PDB file of C-alpha atoms in Angstrom:
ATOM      1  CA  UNK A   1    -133.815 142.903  28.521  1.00 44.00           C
ATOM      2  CA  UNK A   2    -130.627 143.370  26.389  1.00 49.00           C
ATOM      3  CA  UNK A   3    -129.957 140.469  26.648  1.00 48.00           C
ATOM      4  CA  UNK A   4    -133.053 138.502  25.858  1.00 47.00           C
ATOM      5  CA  UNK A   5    -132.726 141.200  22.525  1.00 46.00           C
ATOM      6  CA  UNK A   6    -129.299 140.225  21.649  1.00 49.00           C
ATOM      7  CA  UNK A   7    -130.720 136.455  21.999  1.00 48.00           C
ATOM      8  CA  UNK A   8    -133.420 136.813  19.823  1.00 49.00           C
ATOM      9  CA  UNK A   9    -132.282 139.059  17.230  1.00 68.00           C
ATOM     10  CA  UNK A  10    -129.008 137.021  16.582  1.00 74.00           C
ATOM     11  CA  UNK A  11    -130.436 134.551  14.288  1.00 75.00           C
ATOM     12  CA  UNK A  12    -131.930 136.814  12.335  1.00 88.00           C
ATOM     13  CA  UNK A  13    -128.572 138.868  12.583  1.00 93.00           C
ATOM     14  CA  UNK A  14    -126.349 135.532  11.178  1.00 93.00           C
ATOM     15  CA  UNK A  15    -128.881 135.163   8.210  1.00 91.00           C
ATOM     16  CA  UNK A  16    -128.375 138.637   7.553  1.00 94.00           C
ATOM     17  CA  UNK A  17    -124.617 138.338   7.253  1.00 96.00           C
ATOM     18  CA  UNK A  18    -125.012 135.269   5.326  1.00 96.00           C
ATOM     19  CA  UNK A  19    -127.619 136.447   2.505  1.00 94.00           C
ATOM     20  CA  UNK A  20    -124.931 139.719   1.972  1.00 96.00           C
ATOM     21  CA  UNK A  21    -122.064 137.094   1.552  1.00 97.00           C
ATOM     22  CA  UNK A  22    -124.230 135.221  -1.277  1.00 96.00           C
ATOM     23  CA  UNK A  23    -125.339 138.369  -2.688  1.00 94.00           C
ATOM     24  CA  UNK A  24    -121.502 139.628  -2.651  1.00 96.00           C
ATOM     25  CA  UNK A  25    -120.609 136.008  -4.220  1.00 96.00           C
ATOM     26  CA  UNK A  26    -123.321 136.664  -7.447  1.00 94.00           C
ATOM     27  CA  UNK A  27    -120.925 139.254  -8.053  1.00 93.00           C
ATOM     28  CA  UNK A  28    -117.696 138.180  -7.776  1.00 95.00           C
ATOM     29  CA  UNK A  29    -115.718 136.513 -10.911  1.00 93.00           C
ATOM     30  CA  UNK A  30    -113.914 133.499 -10.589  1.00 93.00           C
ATOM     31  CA  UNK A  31    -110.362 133.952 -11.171  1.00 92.00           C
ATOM     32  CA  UNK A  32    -110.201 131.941 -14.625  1.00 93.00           C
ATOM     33  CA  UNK A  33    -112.868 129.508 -16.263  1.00 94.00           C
ATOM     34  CA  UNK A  34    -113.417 126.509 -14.502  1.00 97.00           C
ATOM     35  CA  UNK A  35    -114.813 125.458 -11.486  1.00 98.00           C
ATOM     36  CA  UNK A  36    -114.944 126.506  -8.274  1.00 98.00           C
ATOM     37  CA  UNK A  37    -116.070 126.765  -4.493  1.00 98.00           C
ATOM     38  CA  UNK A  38    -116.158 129.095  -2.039  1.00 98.00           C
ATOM     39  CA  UNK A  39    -117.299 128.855   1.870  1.00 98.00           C
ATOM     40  CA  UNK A  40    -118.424 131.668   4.088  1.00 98.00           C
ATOM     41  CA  UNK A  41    -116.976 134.456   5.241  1.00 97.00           C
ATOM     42  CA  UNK A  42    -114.488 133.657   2.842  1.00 98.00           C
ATOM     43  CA  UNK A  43    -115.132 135.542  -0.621  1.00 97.00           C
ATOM     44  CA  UNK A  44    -112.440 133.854  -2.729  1.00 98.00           C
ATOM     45  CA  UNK A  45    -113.036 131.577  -5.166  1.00 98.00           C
ATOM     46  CA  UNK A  46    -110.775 127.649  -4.523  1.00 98.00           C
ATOM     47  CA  UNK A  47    -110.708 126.280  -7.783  1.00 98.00           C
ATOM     48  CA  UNK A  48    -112.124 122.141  -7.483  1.00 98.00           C
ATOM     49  CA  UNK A  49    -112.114 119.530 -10.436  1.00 98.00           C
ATOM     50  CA  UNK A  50    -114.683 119.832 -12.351  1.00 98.00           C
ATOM     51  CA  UNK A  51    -116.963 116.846 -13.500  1.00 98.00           C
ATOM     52  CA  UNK A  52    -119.181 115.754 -16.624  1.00 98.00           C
ATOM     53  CA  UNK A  53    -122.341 117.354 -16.960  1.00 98.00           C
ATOM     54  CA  UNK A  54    -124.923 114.325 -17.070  1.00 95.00           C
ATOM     55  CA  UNK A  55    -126.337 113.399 -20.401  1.00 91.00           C
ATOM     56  CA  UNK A  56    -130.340 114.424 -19.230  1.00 95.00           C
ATOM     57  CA  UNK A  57    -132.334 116.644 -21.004  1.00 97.00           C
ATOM     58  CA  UNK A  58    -133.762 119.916 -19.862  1.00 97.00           C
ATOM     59  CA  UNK A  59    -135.877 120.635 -22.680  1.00 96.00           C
ATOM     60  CA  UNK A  60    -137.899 123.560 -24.356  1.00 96.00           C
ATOM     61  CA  UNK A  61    -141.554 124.314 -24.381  1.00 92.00           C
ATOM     62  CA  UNK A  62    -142.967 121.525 -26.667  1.00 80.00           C
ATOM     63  CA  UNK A  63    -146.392 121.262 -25.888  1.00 66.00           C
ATOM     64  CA  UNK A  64    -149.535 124.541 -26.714  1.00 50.00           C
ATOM     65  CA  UNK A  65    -151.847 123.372 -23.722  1.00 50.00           C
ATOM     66  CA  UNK A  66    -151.288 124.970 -19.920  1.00 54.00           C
ATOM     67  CA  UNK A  67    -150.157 124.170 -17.156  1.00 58.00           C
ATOM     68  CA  UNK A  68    -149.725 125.006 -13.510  1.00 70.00           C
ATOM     69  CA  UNK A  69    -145.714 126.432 -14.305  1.00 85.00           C
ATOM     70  CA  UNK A  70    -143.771 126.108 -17.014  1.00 81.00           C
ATOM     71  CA  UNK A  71    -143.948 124.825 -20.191  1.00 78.00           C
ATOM     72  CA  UNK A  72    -143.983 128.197 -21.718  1.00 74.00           C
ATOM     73  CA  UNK A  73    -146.680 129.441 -18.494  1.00 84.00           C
ATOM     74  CA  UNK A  74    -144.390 130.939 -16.785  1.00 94.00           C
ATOM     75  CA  UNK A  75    -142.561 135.279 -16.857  1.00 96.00           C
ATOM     76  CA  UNK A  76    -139.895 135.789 -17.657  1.00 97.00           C
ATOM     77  CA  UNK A  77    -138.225 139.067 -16.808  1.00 98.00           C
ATOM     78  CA  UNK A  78    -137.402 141.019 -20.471  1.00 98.00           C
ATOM     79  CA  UNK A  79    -134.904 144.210 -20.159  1.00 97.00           C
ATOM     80  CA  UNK A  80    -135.919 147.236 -20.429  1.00 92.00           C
ATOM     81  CA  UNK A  81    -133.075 148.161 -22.852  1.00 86.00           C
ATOM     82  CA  UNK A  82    -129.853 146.617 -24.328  1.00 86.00           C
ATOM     83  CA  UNK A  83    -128.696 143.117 -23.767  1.00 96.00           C
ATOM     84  CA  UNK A  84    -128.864 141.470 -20.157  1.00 98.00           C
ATOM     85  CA  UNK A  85    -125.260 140.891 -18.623  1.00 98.00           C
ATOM     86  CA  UNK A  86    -126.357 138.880 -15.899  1.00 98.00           C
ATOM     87  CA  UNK A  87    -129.555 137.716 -13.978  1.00 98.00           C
ATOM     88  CA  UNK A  88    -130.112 136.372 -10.858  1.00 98.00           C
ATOM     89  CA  UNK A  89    -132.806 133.983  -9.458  1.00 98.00           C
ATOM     90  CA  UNK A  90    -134.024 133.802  -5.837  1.00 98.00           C
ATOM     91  CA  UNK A  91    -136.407 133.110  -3.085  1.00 98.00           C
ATOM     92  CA  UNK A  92    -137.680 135.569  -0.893  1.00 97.00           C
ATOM     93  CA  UNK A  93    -140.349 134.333   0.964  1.00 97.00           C
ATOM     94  CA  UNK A  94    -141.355 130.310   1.259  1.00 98.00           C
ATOM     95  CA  UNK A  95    -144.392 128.833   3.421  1.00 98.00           C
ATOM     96  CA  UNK A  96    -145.631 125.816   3.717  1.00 98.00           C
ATOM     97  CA  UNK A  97    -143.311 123.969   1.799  1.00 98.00           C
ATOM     98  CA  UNK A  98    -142.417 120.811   3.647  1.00 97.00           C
ATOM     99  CA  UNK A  99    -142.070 118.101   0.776  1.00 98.00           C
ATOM    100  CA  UNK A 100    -141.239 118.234  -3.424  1.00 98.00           C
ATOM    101  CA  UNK A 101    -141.057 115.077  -5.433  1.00 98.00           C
ATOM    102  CA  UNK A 102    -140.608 114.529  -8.981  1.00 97.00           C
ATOM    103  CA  UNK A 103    -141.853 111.245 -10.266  1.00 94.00           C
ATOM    104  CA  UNK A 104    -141.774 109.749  -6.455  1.00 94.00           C
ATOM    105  CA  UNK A 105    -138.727 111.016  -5.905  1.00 96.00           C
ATOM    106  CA  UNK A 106    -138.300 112.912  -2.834  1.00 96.00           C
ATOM    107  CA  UNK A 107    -136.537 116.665  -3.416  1.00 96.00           C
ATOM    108  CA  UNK A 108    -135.867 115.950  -6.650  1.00 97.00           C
ATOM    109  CA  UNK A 109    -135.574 119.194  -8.987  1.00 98.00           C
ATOM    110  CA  UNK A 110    -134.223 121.462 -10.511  1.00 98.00           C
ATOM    111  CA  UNK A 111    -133.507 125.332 -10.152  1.00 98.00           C
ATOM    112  CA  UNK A 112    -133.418 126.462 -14.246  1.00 98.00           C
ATOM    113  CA  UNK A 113    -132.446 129.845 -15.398  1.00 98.00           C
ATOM    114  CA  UNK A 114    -133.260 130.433 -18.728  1.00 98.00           C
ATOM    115  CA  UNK A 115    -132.295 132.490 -21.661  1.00 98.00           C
ATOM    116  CA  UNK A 116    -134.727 133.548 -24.645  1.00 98.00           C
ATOM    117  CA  UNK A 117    -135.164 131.913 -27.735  1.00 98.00           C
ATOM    118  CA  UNK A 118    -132.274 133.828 -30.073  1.00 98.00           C
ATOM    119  CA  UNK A 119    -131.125 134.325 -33.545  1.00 97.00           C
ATOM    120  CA  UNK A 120    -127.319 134.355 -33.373  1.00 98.00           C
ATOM    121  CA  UNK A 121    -124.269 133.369 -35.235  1.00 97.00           C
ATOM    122  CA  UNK A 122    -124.267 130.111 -33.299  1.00 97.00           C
ATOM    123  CA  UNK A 123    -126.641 128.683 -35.504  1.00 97.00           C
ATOM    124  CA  UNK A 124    -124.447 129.100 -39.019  1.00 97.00           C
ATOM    125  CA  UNK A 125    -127.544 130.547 -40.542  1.00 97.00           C
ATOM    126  CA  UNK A 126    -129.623 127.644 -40.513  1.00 97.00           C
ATOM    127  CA  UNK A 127    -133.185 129.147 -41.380  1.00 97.00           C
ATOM    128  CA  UNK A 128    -135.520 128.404 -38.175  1.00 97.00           C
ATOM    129  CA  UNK A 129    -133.161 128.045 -35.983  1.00 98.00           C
ATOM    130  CA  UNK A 130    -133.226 129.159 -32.500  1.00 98.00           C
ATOM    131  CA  UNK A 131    -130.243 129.099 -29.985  1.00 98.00           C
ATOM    132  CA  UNK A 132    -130.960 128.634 -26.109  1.00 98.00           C
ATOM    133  CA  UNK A 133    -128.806 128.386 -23.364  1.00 98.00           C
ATOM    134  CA  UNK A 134    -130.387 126.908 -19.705  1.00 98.00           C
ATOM    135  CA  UNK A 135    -127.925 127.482 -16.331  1.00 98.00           C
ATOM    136  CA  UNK A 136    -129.302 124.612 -14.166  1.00 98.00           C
ATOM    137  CA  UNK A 137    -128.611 123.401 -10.819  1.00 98.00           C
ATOM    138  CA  UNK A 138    -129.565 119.264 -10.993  1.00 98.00           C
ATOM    139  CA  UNK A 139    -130.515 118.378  -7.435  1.00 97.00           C
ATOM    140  CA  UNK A 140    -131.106 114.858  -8.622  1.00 94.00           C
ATOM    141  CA  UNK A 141    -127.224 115.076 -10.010  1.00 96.00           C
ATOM    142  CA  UNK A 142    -125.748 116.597  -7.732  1.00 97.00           C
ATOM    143  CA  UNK A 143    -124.142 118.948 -10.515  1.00 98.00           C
ATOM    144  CA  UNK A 144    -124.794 122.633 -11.720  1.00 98.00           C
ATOM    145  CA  UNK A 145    -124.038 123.493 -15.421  1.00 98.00           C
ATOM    146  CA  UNK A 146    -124.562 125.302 -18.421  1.00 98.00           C
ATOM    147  CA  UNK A 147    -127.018 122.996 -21.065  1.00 98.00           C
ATOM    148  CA  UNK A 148    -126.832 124.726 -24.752  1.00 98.00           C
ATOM    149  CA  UNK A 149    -129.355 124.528 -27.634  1.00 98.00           C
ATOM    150  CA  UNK A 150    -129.823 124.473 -31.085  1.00 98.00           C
ATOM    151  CA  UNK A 151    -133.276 124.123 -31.863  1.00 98.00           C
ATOM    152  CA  UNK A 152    -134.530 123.320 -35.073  1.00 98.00           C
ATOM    153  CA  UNK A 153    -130.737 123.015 -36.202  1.00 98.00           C
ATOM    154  CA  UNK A 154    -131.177 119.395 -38.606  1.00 97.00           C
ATOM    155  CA  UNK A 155    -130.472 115.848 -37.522  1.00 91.00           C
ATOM    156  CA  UNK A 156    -126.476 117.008 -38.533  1.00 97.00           C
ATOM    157  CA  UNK A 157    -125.304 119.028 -35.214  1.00 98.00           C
ATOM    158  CA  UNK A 158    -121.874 120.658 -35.429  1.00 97.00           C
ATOM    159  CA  UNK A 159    -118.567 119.044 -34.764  1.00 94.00           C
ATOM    160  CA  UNK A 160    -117.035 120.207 -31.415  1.00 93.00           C
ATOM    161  CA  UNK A 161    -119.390 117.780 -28.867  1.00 94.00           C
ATOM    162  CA  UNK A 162    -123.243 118.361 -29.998  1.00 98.00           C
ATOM    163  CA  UNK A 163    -125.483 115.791 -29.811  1.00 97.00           C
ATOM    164  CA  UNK A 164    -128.639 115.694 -31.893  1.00 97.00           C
ATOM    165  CA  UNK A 165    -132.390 115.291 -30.330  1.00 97.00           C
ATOM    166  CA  UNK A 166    -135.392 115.142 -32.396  1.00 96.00           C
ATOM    167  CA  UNK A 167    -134.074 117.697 -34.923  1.00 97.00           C
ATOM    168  CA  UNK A 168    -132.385 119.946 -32.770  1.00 98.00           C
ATOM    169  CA  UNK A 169    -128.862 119.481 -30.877  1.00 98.00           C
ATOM    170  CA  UNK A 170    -127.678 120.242 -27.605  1.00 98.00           C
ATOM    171  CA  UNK A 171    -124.495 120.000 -25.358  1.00 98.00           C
ATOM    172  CA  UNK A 172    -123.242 120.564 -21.938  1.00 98.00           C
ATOM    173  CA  UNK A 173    -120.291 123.041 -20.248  1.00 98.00           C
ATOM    174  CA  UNK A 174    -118.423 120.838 -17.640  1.00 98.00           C
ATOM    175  CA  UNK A 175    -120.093 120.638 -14.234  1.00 98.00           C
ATOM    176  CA  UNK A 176    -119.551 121.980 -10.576  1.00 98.00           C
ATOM    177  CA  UNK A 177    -120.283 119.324  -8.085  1.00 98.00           C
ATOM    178  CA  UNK A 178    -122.700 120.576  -6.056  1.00 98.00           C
ATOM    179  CA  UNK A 179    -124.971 119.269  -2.708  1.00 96.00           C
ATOM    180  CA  UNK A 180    -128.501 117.809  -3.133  1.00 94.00           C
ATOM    181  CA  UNK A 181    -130.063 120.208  -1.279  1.00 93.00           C
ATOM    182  CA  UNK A 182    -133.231 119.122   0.795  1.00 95.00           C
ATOM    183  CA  UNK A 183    -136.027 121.052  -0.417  1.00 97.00           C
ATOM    184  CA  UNK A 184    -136.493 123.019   2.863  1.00 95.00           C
ATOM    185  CA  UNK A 185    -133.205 125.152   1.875  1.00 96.00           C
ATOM    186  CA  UNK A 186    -135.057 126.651  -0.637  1.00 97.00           C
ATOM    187  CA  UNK A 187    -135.038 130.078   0.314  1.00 97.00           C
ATOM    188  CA  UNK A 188    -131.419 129.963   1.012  1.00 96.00           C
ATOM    189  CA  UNK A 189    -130.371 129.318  -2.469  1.00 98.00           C
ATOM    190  CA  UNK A 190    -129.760 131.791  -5.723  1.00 98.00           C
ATOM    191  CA  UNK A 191    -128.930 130.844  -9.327  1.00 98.00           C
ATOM    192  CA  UNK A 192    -126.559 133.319 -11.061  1.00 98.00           C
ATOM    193  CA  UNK A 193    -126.162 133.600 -14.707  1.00 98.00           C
ATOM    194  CA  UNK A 194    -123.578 135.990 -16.413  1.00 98.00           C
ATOM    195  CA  UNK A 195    -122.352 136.461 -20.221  1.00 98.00           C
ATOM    196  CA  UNK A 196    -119.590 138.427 -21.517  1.00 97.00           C
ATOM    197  CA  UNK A 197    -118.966 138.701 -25.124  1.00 96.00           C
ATOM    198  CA  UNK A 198    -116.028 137.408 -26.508  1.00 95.00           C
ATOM    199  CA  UNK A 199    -115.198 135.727 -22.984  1.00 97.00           C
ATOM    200  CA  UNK A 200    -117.035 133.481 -20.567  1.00 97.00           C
ATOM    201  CA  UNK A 201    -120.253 132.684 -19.442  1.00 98.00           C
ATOM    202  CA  UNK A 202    -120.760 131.674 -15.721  1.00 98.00           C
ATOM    203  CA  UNK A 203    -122.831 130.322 -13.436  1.00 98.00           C
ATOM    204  CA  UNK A 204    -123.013 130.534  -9.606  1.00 98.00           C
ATOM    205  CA  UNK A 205    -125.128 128.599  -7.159  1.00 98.00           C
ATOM    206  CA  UNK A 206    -125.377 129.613  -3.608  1.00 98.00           C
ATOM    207  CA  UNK A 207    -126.504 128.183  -1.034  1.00 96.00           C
ATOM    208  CA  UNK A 208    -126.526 128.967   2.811  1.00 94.00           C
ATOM    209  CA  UNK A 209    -122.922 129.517   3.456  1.00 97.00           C
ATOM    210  CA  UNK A 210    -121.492 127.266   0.384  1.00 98.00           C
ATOM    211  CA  UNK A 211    -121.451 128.860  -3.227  1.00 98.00           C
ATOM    212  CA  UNK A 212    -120.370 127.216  -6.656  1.00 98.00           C
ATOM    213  CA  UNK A 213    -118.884 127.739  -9.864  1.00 98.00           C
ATOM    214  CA  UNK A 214    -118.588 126.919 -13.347  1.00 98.00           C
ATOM    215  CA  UNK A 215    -117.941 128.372 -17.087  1.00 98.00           C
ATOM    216  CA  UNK A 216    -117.943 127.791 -20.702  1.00 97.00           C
ATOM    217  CA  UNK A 217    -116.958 129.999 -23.671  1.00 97.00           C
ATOM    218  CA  UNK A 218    -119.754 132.336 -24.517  1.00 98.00           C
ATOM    219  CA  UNK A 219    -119.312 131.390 -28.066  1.00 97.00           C
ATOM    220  CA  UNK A 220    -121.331 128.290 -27.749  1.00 98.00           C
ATOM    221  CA  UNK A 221    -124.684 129.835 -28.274  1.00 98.00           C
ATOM    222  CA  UNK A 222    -123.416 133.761 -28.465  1.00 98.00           C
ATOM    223  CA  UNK A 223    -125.367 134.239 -25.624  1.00 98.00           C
ATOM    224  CA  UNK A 224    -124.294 138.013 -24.865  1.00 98.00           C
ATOM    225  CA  UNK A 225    -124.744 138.999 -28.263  1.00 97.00           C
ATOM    226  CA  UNK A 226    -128.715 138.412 -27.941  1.00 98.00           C
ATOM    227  CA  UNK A 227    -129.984 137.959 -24.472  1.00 98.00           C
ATOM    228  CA  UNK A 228    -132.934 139.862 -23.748  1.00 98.00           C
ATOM    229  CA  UNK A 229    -135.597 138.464 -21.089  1.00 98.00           C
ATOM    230  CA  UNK A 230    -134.552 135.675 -18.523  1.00 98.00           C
ATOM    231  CA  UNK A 231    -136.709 132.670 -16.657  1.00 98.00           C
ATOM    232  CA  UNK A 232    -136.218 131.361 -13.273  1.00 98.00           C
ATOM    233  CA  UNK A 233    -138.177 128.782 -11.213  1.00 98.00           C
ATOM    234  CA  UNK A 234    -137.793 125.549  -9.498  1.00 98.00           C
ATOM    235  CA  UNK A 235    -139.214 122.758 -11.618  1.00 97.00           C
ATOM    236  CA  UNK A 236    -138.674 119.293 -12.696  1.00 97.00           C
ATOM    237  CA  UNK A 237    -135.328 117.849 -12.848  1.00 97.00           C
ATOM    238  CA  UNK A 238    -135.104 116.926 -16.561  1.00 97.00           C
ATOM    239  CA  UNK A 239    -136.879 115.532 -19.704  1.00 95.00           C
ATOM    240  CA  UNK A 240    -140.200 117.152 -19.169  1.00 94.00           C
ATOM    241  CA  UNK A 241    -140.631 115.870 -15.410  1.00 96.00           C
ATOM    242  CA  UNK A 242    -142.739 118.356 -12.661  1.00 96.00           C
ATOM    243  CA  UNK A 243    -141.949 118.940  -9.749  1.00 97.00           C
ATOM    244  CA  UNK A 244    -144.734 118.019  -7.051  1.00 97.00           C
ATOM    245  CA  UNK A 245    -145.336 120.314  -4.156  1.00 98.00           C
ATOM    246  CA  UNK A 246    -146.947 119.465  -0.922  1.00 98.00           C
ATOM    247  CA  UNK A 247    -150.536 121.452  -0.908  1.00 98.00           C
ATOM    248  CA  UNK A 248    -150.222 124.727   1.058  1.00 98.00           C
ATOM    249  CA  UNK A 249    -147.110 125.392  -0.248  1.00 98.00           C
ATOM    250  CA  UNK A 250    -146.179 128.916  -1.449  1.00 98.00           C
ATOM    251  CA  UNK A 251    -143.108 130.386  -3.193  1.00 98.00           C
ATOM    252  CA  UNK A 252    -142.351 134.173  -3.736  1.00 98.00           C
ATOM    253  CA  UNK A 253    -139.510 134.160  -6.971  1.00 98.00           C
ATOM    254  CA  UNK A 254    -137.317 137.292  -7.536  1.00 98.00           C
ATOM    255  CA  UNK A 255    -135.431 137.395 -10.741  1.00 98.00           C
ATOM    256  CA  UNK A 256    -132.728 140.699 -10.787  1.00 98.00           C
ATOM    257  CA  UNK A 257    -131.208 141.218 -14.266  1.00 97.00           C
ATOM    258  CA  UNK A 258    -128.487 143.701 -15.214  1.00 97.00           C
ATOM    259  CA  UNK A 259    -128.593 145.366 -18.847  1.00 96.00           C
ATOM    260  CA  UNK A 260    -127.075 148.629 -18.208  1.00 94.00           C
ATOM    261  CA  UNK A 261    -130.178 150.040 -17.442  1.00 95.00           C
ATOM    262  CA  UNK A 262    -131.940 151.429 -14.011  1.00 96.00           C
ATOM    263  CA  UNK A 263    -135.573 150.890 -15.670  1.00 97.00           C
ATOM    264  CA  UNK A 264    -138.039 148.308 -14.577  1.00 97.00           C
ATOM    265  CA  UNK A 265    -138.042 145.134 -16.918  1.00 98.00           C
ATOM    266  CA  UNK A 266    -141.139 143.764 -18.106  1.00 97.00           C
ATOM    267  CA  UNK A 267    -143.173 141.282 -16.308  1.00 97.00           C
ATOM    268  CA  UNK A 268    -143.984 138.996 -19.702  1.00 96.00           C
ATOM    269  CA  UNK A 269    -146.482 136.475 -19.346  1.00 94.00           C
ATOM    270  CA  UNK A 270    -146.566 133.028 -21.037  1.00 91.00           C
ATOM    271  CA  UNK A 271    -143.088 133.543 -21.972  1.00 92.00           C
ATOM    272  CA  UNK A 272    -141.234 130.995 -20.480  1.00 94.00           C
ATOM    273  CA  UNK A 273    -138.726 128.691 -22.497  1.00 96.00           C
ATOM    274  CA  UNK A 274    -138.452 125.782 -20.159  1.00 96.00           C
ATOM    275  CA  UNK A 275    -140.235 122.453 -21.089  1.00 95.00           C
ATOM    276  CA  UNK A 276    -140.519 120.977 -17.283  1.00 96.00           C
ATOM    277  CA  UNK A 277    -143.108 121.694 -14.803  1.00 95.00           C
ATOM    278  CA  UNK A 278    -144.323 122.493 -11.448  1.00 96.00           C
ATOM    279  CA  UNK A 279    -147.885 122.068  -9.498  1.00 96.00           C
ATOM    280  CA  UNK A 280    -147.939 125.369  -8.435  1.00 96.00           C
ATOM    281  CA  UNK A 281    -150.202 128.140  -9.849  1.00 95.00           C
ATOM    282  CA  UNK A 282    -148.726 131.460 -10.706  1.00 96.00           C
ATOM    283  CA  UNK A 283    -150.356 134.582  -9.035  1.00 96.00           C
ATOM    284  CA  UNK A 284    -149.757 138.434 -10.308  1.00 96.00           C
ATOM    285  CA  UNK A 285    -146.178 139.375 -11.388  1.00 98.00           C
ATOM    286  CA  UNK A 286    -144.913 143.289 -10.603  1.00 98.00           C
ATOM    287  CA  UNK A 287    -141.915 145.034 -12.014  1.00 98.00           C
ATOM    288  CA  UNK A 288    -139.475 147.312 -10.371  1.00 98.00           C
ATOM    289  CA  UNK A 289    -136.612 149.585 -11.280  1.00 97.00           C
ATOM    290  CA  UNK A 290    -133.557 151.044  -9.541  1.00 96.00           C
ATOM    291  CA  UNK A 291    -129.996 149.939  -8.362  1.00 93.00           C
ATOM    292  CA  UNK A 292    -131.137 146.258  -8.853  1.00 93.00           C
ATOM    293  CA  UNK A 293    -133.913 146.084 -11.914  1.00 97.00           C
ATOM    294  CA  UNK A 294    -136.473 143.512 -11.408  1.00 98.00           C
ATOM    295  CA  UNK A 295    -139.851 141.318 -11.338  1.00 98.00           C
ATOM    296  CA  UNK A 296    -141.136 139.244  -8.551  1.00 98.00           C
ATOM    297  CA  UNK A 297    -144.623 137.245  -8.305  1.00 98.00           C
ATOM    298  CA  UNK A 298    -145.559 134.011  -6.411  1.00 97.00           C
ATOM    299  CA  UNK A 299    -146.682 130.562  -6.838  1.00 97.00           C
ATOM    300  CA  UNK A 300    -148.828 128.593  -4.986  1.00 97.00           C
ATOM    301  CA  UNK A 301    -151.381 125.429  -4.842  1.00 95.00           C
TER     302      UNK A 301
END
């Protein structure tokens, strides 16, 4: 009987250890910016090259009409108090999920994290506009980076890399090379996103027993300065693209943030920033408070 126990249990024992070792990874700082990997048990970051961030667009809401996810229909998870230091974006629970394609390509997608719209210094007091800052993890790349905005900034971007689109401009941090994970890892993977003022801003994708690494100066889009409510959700992987479930599927998203505060964020409807899509439909969102402040709800077709 033992035995049999021992047998049984141990899976669920090794997943155990391995979700504490990504959870312990979300909050451990890379020794200096660039990029970096780090394999389980092991929690020390081994700095890696880093590569070019490809030149693909993961735009803003653009368009009033819903959808099933995103596009603006989506929560976002606004603090309670403060500024948000860092949030995290996970997967509790999946079912049914056995396929995701974006425009007939199979697990092609992207996990997004996104910031609010803000008013900052970053945009040199140009009136209407909006900075935005997106940590993404590109399946379809390969690469997980940091994509910056400035909406409504003027066909003239600012020296120092920006590139203009449609009136607004937009730029990359360098990228972590990361797997193209098969869809079916889903619930094994978290998106980190953290901002210091006056220093770095860093994201870390974890997956299983691999996690992954990469910064840029905060003083792109001031991001610390003004970041109040946070998106997270698996969706298309660039330019406005949706991300096709198989029907049945179901998806239970957690998204933690850290603004100093022990008090529940608020579950905002309608408030996402992100312009791509999924085919799942949103269900009820709850809030909770404590040690690790946060909202949850789940999406399904």
């Amino acid at each position: 009987m033992p035995s049999a126990f021992a047998a049984s249990s141990a899976p669920d024992l090794e997943a155990q250890f391995h979700a504490a070792w990504r959870h312990t990874m979300q909050h451990t700082s890379a020794p200096a910016n660039g990029c970096y990997h780090a394999s389980y048990p092991s929690t020390v970051w081994s700095k890696v090259d880093c590569v070019k961030a490809p030149n693909r667009l993961y735009l803003p809401r653009h368009k009033p009409e819903a959808q099933t996810v995103g596009n603006g229909d989506d929560y976002a998870a606004v603090a309670s108090s403060g500024v948000i230091s860092q949030t995290v974006g996970s997967f509790p629970s999946v079912s049914g999920v056995t396929s995701e394609s974006d425009d007939g390509e199979s697990d092609d997608y992207s996990l997004q994290l996104n910031s609010n719209f803000m008013s900052t210094d970053a945009c040199n007091g140009v009136s209407g506009c909006q900075a935005w800052e997106q940590f993404v993890y590109a399946s379809g790349e390969g690469e997980a980076f940091m994509q910056y905005w400035l909406i409504n900034y003027g066909d003239t971007c600012p020296s120092g890399g920006w590139m203009s689109y449609q009136g607004s401009c937009y730029m990359n941090s360098a990228a972590v090379t990361v797997p193209d994970d098969d869809i079916s890892d889903l619930a094994n993977m978290t998106l980190t996103g953290t901002a210091v003022a006056g220093g770095s801003d860093t994201l870390t994708f974890a997956d299983g027993t691999e996690a992954y690494s990469t910064s840029g100066d905060d003083s792109v889009v001031d991001l610390a300065t003004a970041w109040q409510a946070s998106e997270f959700n698996i969706i298309g992987d660039g330019g406005g693209s949706e991300a096709d479930f198989n029907a049945g599927s179901s998806v239970t998203v957690n998204v933690s943030l850290s603004d100093g505060s022990s008090d529940a964020p608020t579950c905002a409807s309608n408030d996402g920033t992100t312009g791509e899509t999924n085919n799942l439909n949103l269900g009820s969102c709850s809030a909770s408070g404590g040690s690790t402040p946060s909202i949850q709800f789940t999406e399904s077709n």
